[in-house]
Amino acid sequence: MKQPRVMIIGAIGAGKTTLTNALLGMTHVAVKTQAMNYKDWIIDTPGEYSENPMFYKTIMATSLEASHVIFLQDATRTTCIFPPGFSKGIPKRTLGVITKIDHDQADVKRSITLLRRAMSAGPIVLTSAPNAIGIHHIYPILACETDEEIQRYCHENSENIVL
């Protein structure tokens, strides 16, 4: 099994660095990402790259270094920063991750709908990094080598995963 290389994209403050730290077992508090940040097998991107269409080419070029792209959606946001069908411009396996699902203002159903507009394929994992909800599903999904393996994993571990 080959080590995945993952690029995480999402809005400013959506939880990209917090998710990166959780996936790598780091416990320190996340600080604002100013530039592409390569940490082990993860490429953590600044939210400005996803929010400003002028940076879309940078996202697409950097995605060539990755085996997967994680699309992050903050469950407390009422909008999605990704345009409809955005994942079609990135020729990599995609995984959706909804963060902050346990926040008082979270609307998970809305977040799933918003993320599905941007992602043409791939499962969505519902997470809360501070409370370790759903985080344990991300790496096993990324480690799957085929769509069939992903489907099987998601069906066998359906809690906090949406297909």
Short mmCIF file of N, CA and C in Angstrom, two decimals:
data_model
loop_
_atom_site.label_atom_id
_atom_site.label_comp_id
_atom_site.label_asym_id
_atom_site.label_seq_id
_atom_site.Cartn_x
_atom_site.Cartn_y
_atom_site.Cartn_z
N MET A 1 0.85 -1.18 0.00
CA MET A 1 0.00 0.00 0.00
C MET A 1 0.90 1.24 0.00
N LYS A 2 0.63 2.13 -0.92
CA LYS A 2 1.39 3.36 -1.06
C LYS A 2 0.85 4.43 -0.11
N GLN A 3 1.77 5.20 0.49
CA GLN A 3 1.38 6.30 1.38
C GLN A 3 0.64 7.37 0.58
N PRO A 4 -0.57 7.74 1.00
CA PRO A 4 -1.27 8.81 0.28
C PRO A 4 -0.58 10.16 0.51
N ARG A 5 -0.75 11.05 -0.44
CA ARG A 5 -0.29 12.44 -0.31
C ARG A 5 -1.54 13.26 -0.50
N VAL A 6 -1.92 14.02 0.51
CA VAL A 6 -3.22 14.68 0.51
C VAL A 6 -3.09 16.19 0.56
N MET A 7 -3.87 16.86 -0.27
CA MET A 7 -3.97 18.32 -0.21
C MET A 7 -5.33 18.65 0.40
N ILE A 8 -5.33 19.54 1.40
CA ILE A 8 -6.57 19.94 2.06
C ILE A 8 -6.90 21.37 1.65
N ILE A 9 -8.12 21.55 1.11
CA ILE A 9 -8.56 22.88 0.70
C ILE A 9 -9.88 23.22 1.37
N GLY A 10 -10.09 24.51 1.61
CA GLY A 10 -11.32 24.96 2.25
C GLY A 10 -11.21 26.42 2.63
N ALA A 11 -12.28 26.95 3.16
CA ALA A 11 -12.37 28.37 3.50
C ALA A 11 -11.44 28.74 4.66
N ILE A 12 -11.20 30.03 4.77
CA ILE A 12 -10.45 30.56 5.91
C ILE A 12 -11.20 30.17 7.19
N GLY A 13 -10.49 29.60 8.14
CA GLY A 13 -11.10 29.25 9.42
C GLY A 13 -11.95 28.00 9.43
N ALA A 14 -11.95 27.24 8.32
CA ALA A 14 -12.78 26.03 8.24
C ALA A 14 -12.24 24.88 9.07
N GLY A 15 -10.94 24.93 9.38
CA GLY A 15 -10.36 23.86 10.19
C GLY A 15 -9.33 23.01 9.47
N LYS A 16 -8.74 23.53 8.40
CA LYS A 16 -7.75 22.76 7.64
C LYS A 16 -6.53 22.40 8.48
N THR A 17 -5.96 23.38 9.16
CA THR A 17 -4.77 23.13 9.97
C THR A 17 -5.13 22.29 11.20
N THR A 18 -6.28 22.52 11.78
CA THR A 18 -6.72 21.70 12.92
C THR A 18 -6.87 20.25 12.48
N LEU A 19 -7.45 20.02 11.31
CA LEU A 19 -7.59 18.66 10.78
C LEU A 19 -6.21 18.06 10.51
N THR A 20 -5.33 18.84 9.90
CA THR A 20 -3.97 18.36 9.64
C THR A 20 -3.31 17.91 10.94
N ASN A 21 -3.38 18.74 11.95
CA ASN A 21 -2.78 18.40 13.24
C ASN A 21 -3.41 17.13 13.83
N ALA A 22 -4.72 17.01 13.73
CA ALA A 22 -5.41 15.82 14.26
C ALA A 22 -4.97 14.56 13.51
N LEU A 23 -4.86 14.65 12.19
CA LEU A 23 -4.45 13.49 11.40
C LEU A 23 -3.01 13.07 11.69
N LEU A 24 -2.18 14.04 12.06
CA LEU A 24 -0.78 13.75 12.35
C LEU A 24 -0.51 13.50 13.83
N GLY A 25 -1.58 13.53 14.64
CA GLY A 25 -1.43 13.28 16.06
C GLY A 25 -0.79 14.42 16.83
N MET A 26 -0.86 15.62 16.28
CA MET A 26 -0.29 16.80 16.95
C MET A 26 -1.38 17.45 17.79
N THR A 27 -1.02 17.98 18.92
CA THR A 27 -2.02 18.56 19.82
C THR A 27 -1.91 20.07 19.97
N HIS A 28 -0.92 20.70 19.33
CA HIS A 28 -0.80 22.15 19.52
C HIS A 28 -1.90 22.90 18.76
N VAL A 29 -2.17 24.09 19.21
CA VAL A 29 -3.23 24.93 18.65
C VAL A 29 -2.84 25.40 17.25
N ALA A 30 -3.79 25.34 16.34
CA ALA A 30 -3.54 25.77 14.97
C ALA A 30 -3.40 27.28 14.89
N VAL A 31 -2.49 27.72 14.04
CA VAL A 31 -2.34 29.15 13.76
C VAL A 31 -2.61 29.36 12.27
N LYS A 32 -2.90 30.58 11.89
CA LYS A 32 -3.24 30.93 10.52
C LYS A 32 -2.15 30.47 9.55
N THR A 33 -2.55 29.74 8.52
CA THR A 33 -1.63 29.29 7.48
C THR A 33 -1.46 30.41 6.47
N GLN A 34 -0.23 30.82 6.23
CA GLN A 34 0.06 31.94 5.33
C GLN A 34 0.46 31.49 3.92
N ALA A 35 0.97 30.27 3.80
CA ALA A 35 1.43 29.75 2.51
C ALA A 35 1.22 28.24 2.51
N MET A 36 1.45 27.60 1.37
CA MET A 36 1.37 26.14 1.33
C MET A 36 2.27 25.59 2.43
N ASN A 37 1.74 24.66 3.19
CA ASN A 37 2.48 24.09 4.30
C ASN A 37 2.53 22.58 4.13
N TYR A 38 3.72 22.05 3.91
CA TYR A 38 3.90 20.62 3.72
C TYR A 38 4.26 19.99 5.05
N LYS A 39 3.35 19.16 5.57
CA LYS A 39 3.58 18.46 6.84
C LYS A 39 3.44 16.96 6.59
N ASP A 40 4.54 16.25 6.62
CA ASP A 40 4.53 14.81 6.42
C ASP A 40 3.82 14.48 5.10
N TRP A 41 2.67 13.81 5.14
CA TRP A 41 1.96 13.39 3.93
C TRP A 41 0.81 14.33 3.57
N ILE A 42 0.75 15.50 4.22
CA ILE A 42 -0.36 16.44 4.02
C ILE A 42 0.13 17.78 3.50
N ILE A 43 -0.60 18.33 2.54
CA ILE A 43 -0.36 19.69 2.05
C ILE A 43 -1.51 20.54 2.59
N ASP A 44 -1.20 21.41 3.52
CA ASP A 44 -2.18 22.30 4.16
C ASP A 44 -2.15 23.63 3.40
N THR A 45 -3.28 24.03 2.86
CA THR A 45 -3.33 25.25 2.04
C THR A 45 -3.99 26.40 2.78
N PRO A 46 -3.59 27.63 2.47
CA PRO A 46 -4.27 28.79 3.06
C PRO A 46 -5.70 28.89 2.51
N GLY A 47 -6.63 29.31 3.34
CA GLY A 47 -8.02 29.47 2.90
C GLY A 47 -8.18 30.45 1.76
N GLU A 48 -7.30 31.43 1.69
CA GLU A 48 -7.38 32.42 0.61
C GLU A 48 -7.26 31.77 -0.76
N TYR A 49 -6.53 30.65 -0.85
CA TYR A 49 -6.37 29.98 -2.14
C TYR A 49 -7.70 29.42 -2.65
N SER A 50 -8.55 28.99 -1.74
CA SER A 50 -9.85 28.45 -2.13
C SER A 50 -10.89 29.54 -2.31
N GLU A 51 -10.73 30.65 -1.59
CA GLU A 51 -11.72 31.72 -1.62
C GLU A 51 -11.52 32.70 -2.77
N ASN A 52 -10.34 32.75 -3.34
CA ASN A 52 -10.04 33.71 -4.40
C ASN A 52 -9.80 32.97 -5.71
N PRO A 53 -10.68 33.15 -6.70
CA PRO A 53 -10.52 32.45 -7.98
C PRO A 53 -9.17 32.67 -8.65
N MET A 54 -8.47 33.76 -8.31
CA MET A 54 -7.14 33.98 -8.89
C MET A 54 -6.16 32.89 -8.47
N PHE A 55 -6.44 32.20 -7.37
CA PHE A 55 -5.54 31.15 -6.88
C PHE A 55 -5.96 29.74 -7.32
N TYR A 56 -7.05 29.61 -8.06
CA TYR A 56 -7.50 28.28 -8.47
C TYR A 56 -6.43 27.53 -9.25
N LYS A 57 -5.67 28.24 -10.09
CA LYS A 57 -4.61 27.59 -10.86
C LYS A 57 -3.54 27.03 -9.92
N THR A 58 -3.28 27.73 -8.84
CA THR A 58 -2.31 27.25 -7.85
C THR A 58 -2.82 25.97 -7.20
N ILE A 59 -4.10 25.95 -6.86
CA ILE A 59 -4.69 24.74 -6.28
C ILE A 59 -4.58 23.58 -7.26
N MET A 60 -4.93 23.83 -8.51
CA MET A 60 -4.90 22.76 -9.51
C MET A 60 -3.48 22.28 -9.77
N ALA A 61 -2.52 23.20 -9.82
CA ALA A 61 -1.12 22.81 -10.03
C ALA A 61 -0.59 22.02 -8.83
N THR A 62 -0.88 22.47 -7.63
CA THR A 62 -0.41 21.79 -6.42
C THR A 62 -1.06 20.42 -6.28
N SER A 63 -2.28 20.28 -6.76
CA SER A 63 -2.96 18.99 -6.65
C SER A 63 -2.21 17.89 -7.41
N LEU A 64 -1.38 18.28 -8.38
CA LEU A 64 -0.60 17.29 -9.12
C LEU A 64 0.41 16.58 -8.22
N GLU A 65 0.75 17.19 -7.09
CA GLU A 65 1.67 16.58 -6.13
C GLU A 65 0.94 15.61 -5.20
N ALA A 66 -0.38 15.61 -5.24
CA ALA A 66 -1.17 14.83 -4.29
C ALA A 66 -1.83 13.63 -4.95
N SER A 67 -2.15 12.64 -4.13
CA SER A 67 -2.94 11.51 -4.62
C SER A 67 -4.42 11.76 -4.38
N HIS A 68 -4.73 12.62 -3.40
CA HIS A 68 -6.11 12.93 -3.02
C HIS A 68 -6.25 14.41 -2.68
N VAL A 69 -7.47 14.91 -2.80
CA VAL A 69 -7.78 16.26 -2.35
C VAL A 69 -8.96 16.17 -1.38
N ILE A 70 -8.77 16.76 -0.21
CA ILE A 70 -9.85 16.84 0.77
C ILE A 70 -10.51 18.20 0.64
N PHE A 71 -11.81 18.20 0.40
CA PHE A 71 -12.62 19.42 0.35
C PHE A 71 -13.24 19.61 1.73
N LEU A 72 -12.90 20.70 2.38
CA LEU A 72 -13.40 20.96 3.73
C LEU A 72 -14.56 21.93 3.72
N GLN A 73 -15.60 21.60 4.48
CA GLN A 73 -16.76 22.49 4.65
C GLN A 73 -17.02 22.63 6.14
N ASP A 74 -17.02 23.85 6.61
CA ASP A 74 -17.32 24.17 8.01
C ASP A 74 -18.83 24.07 8.20
N ALA A 75 -19.28 23.23 9.12
CA ALA A 75 -20.72 23.00 9.34
C ALA A 75 -21.45 24.23 9.86
N THR A 76 -20.73 25.25 10.30
CA THR A 76 -21.39 26.46 10.81
C THR A 76 -21.57 27.52 9.72
N ARG A 77 -20.96 27.29 8.56
CA ARG A 77 -21.09 28.27 7.47
C ARG A 77 -22.37 28.02 6.67
N THR A 78 -22.97 29.10 6.21
CA THR A 78 -24.21 28.97 5.44
C THR A 78 -23.95 28.90 3.94
N THR A 79 -22.71 29.10 3.53
CA THR A 79 -22.35 29.04 2.12
C THR A 79 -21.13 28.15 1.92
N CYS A 80 -20.92 27.77 0.68
CA CYS A 80 -19.74 26.99 0.30
C CYS A 80 -18.88 27.87 -0.60
N ILE A 81 -17.59 27.90 -0.35
CA ILE A 81 -16.73 28.76 -1.15
C ILE A 81 -16.36 28.14 -2.50
N PHE A 82 -16.59 26.85 -2.66
CA PHE A 82 -16.27 26.19 -3.92
C PHE A 82 -17.40 26.37 -4.92
N PRO A 83 -17.07 26.69 -6.16
CA PRO A 83 -18.13 26.77 -7.18
C PRO A 83 -18.68 25.38 -7.50
N PRO A 84 -19.90 25.31 -8.03
CA PRO A 84 -20.47 24.02 -8.41
C PRO A 84 -19.53 23.26 -9.36
N GLY A 85 -19.35 21.98 -9.10
CA GLY A 85 -18.52 21.14 -9.96
C GLY A 85 -17.03 21.39 -9.86
N PHE A 86 -16.58 22.10 -8.85
CA PHE A 86 -15.16 22.47 -8.74
C PHE A 86 -14.23 21.26 -8.77
N SER A 87 -14.65 20.16 -8.18
CA SER A 87 -13.77 18.98 -8.12
C SER A 87 -13.49 18.40 -9.50
N LYS A 88 -14.34 18.67 -10.47
CA LYS A 88 -14.12 18.14 -11.82
C LYS A 88 -12.86 18.72 -12.46
N GLY A 89 -12.40 19.87 -11.99
CA GLY A 89 -11.18 20.48 -12.51
C GLY A 89 -9.92 19.97 -11.85
N ILE A 90 -10.07 19.07 -10.90
CA ILE A 90 -8.93 18.51 -10.17
C ILE A 90 -8.94 17.00 -10.38
N PRO A 91 -8.03 16.48 -11.18
CA PRO A 91 -8.06 15.06 -11.55
C PRO A 91 -7.49 14.13 -10.47
N LYS A 92 -8.02 14.23 -9.28
CA LYS A 92 -7.57 13.40 -8.16
C LYS A 92 -8.78 12.83 -7.44
N ARG A 93 -8.55 11.77 -6.66
CA ARG A 93 -9.63 11.26 -5.81
C ARG A 93 -9.98 12.33 -4.80
N THR A 94 -11.26 12.47 -4.54
CA THR A 94 -11.71 13.50 -3.60
C THR A 94 -12.38 12.88 -2.39
N LEU A 95 -12.22 13.58 -1.28
CA LEU A 95 -12.88 13.21 -0.04
C LEU A 95 -13.43 14.50 0.56
N GLY A 96 -14.69 14.49 0.91
CA GLY A 96 -15.27 15.64 1.58
C GLY A 96 -15.15 15.46 3.08
N VAL A 97 -14.86 16.54 3.78
CA VAL A 97 -14.81 16.50 5.24
C VAL A 97 -15.59 17.70 5.76
N ILE A 98 -16.58 17.43 6.58
CA ILE A 98 -17.35 18.51 7.22
C ILE A 98 -16.84 18.62 8.65
N THR A 99 -16.41 19.83 9.00
CA THR A 99 -15.83 20.08 10.31
C THR A 99 -16.84 20.74 11.24
N LYS A 100 -16.52 20.72 12.51
CA LYS A 100 -17.30 21.43 13.54
C LYS A 100 -18.74 20.92 13.66
N ILE A 101 -18.94 19.61 13.45
CA ILE A 101 -20.31 19.07 13.45
C ILE A 101 -20.99 19.14 14.81
N ASP A 102 -20.20 19.30 15.87
CA ASP A 102 -20.79 19.36 17.21
C ASP A 102 -20.96 20.78 17.72
N HIS A 103 -20.73 21.76 16.87
CA HIS A 103 -20.90 23.17 17.25
C HIS A 103 -22.40 23.48 17.36
N ASP A 104 -22.76 24.40 18.26
CA ASP A 104 -24.16 24.79 18.45
C ASP A 104 -24.84 25.26 17.17
N GLN A 105 -24.08 25.92 16.30
CA GLN A 105 -24.65 26.48 15.07
C GLN A 105 -24.43 25.59 13.85
N ALA A 106 -24.00 24.36 14.06
CA ALA A 106 -23.74 23.45 12.94
C ALA A 106 -25.04 23.02 12.28
N ASP A 107 -25.01 22.97 10.95
CA ASP A 107 -26.12 22.43 10.16
C ASP A 107 -25.50 21.42 9.20
N VAL A 108 -25.41 20.19 9.64
CA VAL A 108 -24.72 19.14 8.89
C VAL A 108 -25.42 18.85 7.57
N LYS A 109 -26.74 18.79 7.59
CA LYS A 109 -27.50 18.48 6.37
C LYS A 109 -27.22 19.54 5.29
N ARG A 110 -27.25 20.81 5.67
CA ARG A 110 -26.95 21.89 4.73
C ARG A 110 -25.52 21.75 4.20
N SER A 111 -24.59 21.43 5.09
CA SER A 111 -23.19 21.30 4.71
C SER A 111 -22.97 20.17 3.71
N ILE A 112 -23.66 19.07 3.90
CA ILE A 112 -23.57 17.96 2.95
C ILE A 112 -24.06 18.41 1.58
N THR A 113 -25.20 19.10 1.55
CA THR A 113 -25.76 19.60 0.29
C THR A 113 -24.78 20.55 -0.39
N LEU A 114 -24.21 21.48 0.36
CA LEU A 114 -23.27 22.45 -0.20
C LEU A 114 -22.03 21.75 -0.76
N LEU A 115 -21.50 20.81 -0.02
CA LEU A 115 -20.28 20.12 -0.45
C LEU A 115 -20.54 19.24 -1.67
N ARG A 116 -21.69 18.61 -1.73
CA ARG A 116 -22.04 17.77 -2.88
C ARG A 116 -22.10 18.58 -4.19
N ARG A 117 -22.47 19.84 -4.10
CA ARG A 117 -22.50 20.69 -5.30
C ARG A 117 -21.09 20.88 -5.87
N ALA A 118 -20.11 20.95 -4.99
CA ALA A 118 -18.73 21.17 -5.42
C ALA A 118 -18.01 19.88 -5.79
N MET A 119 -18.37 18.79 -5.12
CA MET A 119 -17.71 17.49 -5.32
C MET A 119 -18.59 16.58 -6.16
N SER A 120 -18.05 16.12 -7.27
CA SER A 120 -18.83 15.24 -8.13
C SER A 120 -18.83 13.80 -7.64
N ALA A 121 -17.84 13.44 -6.83
CA ALA A 121 -17.74 12.06 -6.33
C ALA A 121 -16.98 12.04 -5.02
N GLY A 122 -17.07 10.90 -4.36
CA GLY A 122 -16.31 10.70 -3.12
C GLY A 122 -17.18 10.78 -1.89
N PRO A 123 -16.78 10.05 -0.85
CA PRO A 123 -17.53 10.08 0.40
C PRO A 123 -17.30 11.39 1.16
N ILE A 124 -18.15 11.64 2.13
CA ILE A 124 -18.01 12.80 3.01
C ILE A 124 -17.94 12.27 4.44
N VAL A 125 -16.93 12.72 5.17
CA VAL A 125 -16.75 12.32 6.56
C VAL A 125 -17.15 13.49 7.46
N LEU A 126 -17.97 13.21 8.46
CA LEU A 126 -18.43 14.22 9.41
C LEU A 126 -17.50 14.21 10.61
N THR A 127 -16.92 15.40 10.94
CA THR A 127 -15.88 15.42 11.96
C THR A 127 -16.02 16.55 12.98
N SER A 128 -15.34 16.33 14.08
CA SER A 128 -15.03 17.36 15.07
C SER A 128 -13.64 17.00 15.58
N ALA A 129 -12.64 17.75 15.16
CA ALA A 129 -11.27 17.44 15.56
C ALA A 129 -11.06 17.52 17.07
N PRO A 130 -11.56 18.58 17.75
CA PRO A 130 -11.32 18.66 19.20
C PRO A 130 -11.90 17.48 19.98
N ASN A 131 -12.98 16.90 19.47
CA ASN A 131 -13.63 15.78 20.15
C ASN A 131 -13.37 14.44 19.47
N ALA A 132 -12.46 14.44 18.50
CA ALA A 132 -12.04 13.22 17.80
C ALA A 132 -13.20 12.46 17.15
N ILE A 133 -14.18 13.18 16.67
CA ILE A 133 -15.31 12.55 15.99
C ILE A 133 -14.98 12.41 14.50
N GLY A 134 -15.08 11.20 13.98
CA GLY A 134 -14.91 10.95 12.56
C GLY A 134 -13.49 10.98 12.02
N ILE A 135 -12.56 11.54 12.75
CA ILE A 135 -11.18 11.69 12.28
C ILE A 135 -10.57 10.33 11.92
N HIS A 136 -10.87 9.31 12.70
CA HIS A 136 -10.30 7.98 12.50
C HIS A 136 -10.70 7.34 11.17
N HIS A 137 -11.70 7.88 10.48
CA HIS A 137 -12.12 7.32 9.19
C HIS A 137 -11.30 7.87 8.02
N ILE A 138 -10.69 9.01 8.19
CA ILE A 138 -10.08 9.69 7.04
C ILE A 138 -8.90 8.92 6.45
N TYR A 139 -7.91 8.56 7.26
CA TYR A 139 -6.75 7.87 6.70
C TYR A 139 -7.12 6.53 6.06
N PRO A 140 -7.95 5.69 6.70
CA PRO A 140 -8.31 4.42 6.04
C PRO A 140 -8.99 4.62 4.68
N ILE A 141 -9.80 5.67 4.54
CA ILE A 141 -10.42 5.94 3.24
C ILE A 141 -9.35 6.35 2.24
N LEU A 142 -8.44 7.22 2.66
CA LEU A 142 -7.36 7.65 1.76
C LEU A 142 -6.45 6.50 1.36
N ALA A 143 -6.30 5.52 2.23
CA ALA A 143 -5.42 4.38 1.95
C ALA A 143 -6.04 3.38 0.97
N CYS A 144 -7.33 3.47 0.74
CA CYS A 144 -7.99 2.58 -0.22
C CYS A 144 -7.44 2.85 -1.62
N GLU A 145 -7.17 1.79 -2.35
CA GLU A 145 -6.58 1.94 -3.68
C GLU A 145 -7.59 1.94 -4.81
N THR A 146 -8.81 1.52 -4.54
CA THR A 146 -9.83 1.50 -5.59
C THR A 146 -11.13 2.09 -5.06
N ASP A 147 -11.99 2.48 -5.99
CA ASP A 147 -13.30 2.99 -5.59
C ASP A 147 -14.11 1.91 -4.87
N GLU A 148 -13.92 0.66 -5.28
CA GLU A 148 -14.62 -0.45 -4.63
C GLU A 148 -14.20 -0.59 -3.17
N GLU A 149 -12.90 -0.44 -2.90
CA GLU A 149 -12.41 -0.50 -1.52
C GLU A 149 -13.00 0.63 -0.69
N ILE A 150 -13.08 1.82 -1.28
CA ILE A 150 -13.65 2.97 -0.58
C ILE A 150 -15.11 2.68 -0.23
N GLN A 151 -15.87 2.20 -1.22
CA GLN A 151 -17.28 1.88 -1.00
C GLN A 151 -17.44 0.84 0.11
N ARG A 152 -16.62 -0.20 0.07
CA ARG A 152 -16.70 -1.26 1.07
C ARG A 152 -16.39 -0.70 2.46
N TYR A 153 -15.32 0.08 2.57
CA TYR A 153 -14.97 0.66 3.88
C TYR A 153 -16.12 1.52 4.40
N CYS A 154 -16.66 2.36 3.54
CA CYS A 154 -17.73 3.28 3.96
C CYS A 154 -18.99 2.53 4.38
N HIS A 155 -19.32 1.45 3.69
CA HIS A 155 -20.50 0.66 4.07
C HIS A 155 -20.28 -0.08 5.39
N GLU A 156 -19.05 -0.55 5.61
CA GLU A 156 -18.75 -1.28 6.85
C GLU A 156 -18.58 -0.35 8.05
N ASN A 157 -18.31 0.92 7.79
CA ASN A 157 -18.04 1.90 8.85
C ASN A 157 -18.89 3.14 8.62
N SER A 158 -20.18 2.98 8.60
CA SER A 158 -21.07 4.05 8.14
C SER A 158 -21.28 5.20 9.13
N GLU A 159 -20.90 5.03 10.39
CA GLU A 159 -21.09 6.13 11.34
C GLU A 159 -20.19 7.30 10.96
N ASN A 160 -20.78 8.46 10.79
CA ASN A 160 -20.09 9.69 10.42
C ASN A 160 -19.52 9.69 9.00
N ILE A 161 -20.06 8.83 8.13
CA ILE A 161 -19.66 8.82 6.72
C ILE A 161 -20.92 8.88 5.87
N VAL A 162 -20.90 9.75 4.86
CA VAL A 162 -22.01 9.88 3.93
C VAL A 162 -21.49 9.55 2.54
N LEU A 163 -22.18 8.65 1.84
CA LEU A 163 -21.79 8.32 0.47
C LEU A 163 -22.56 9.15 -0.52
#
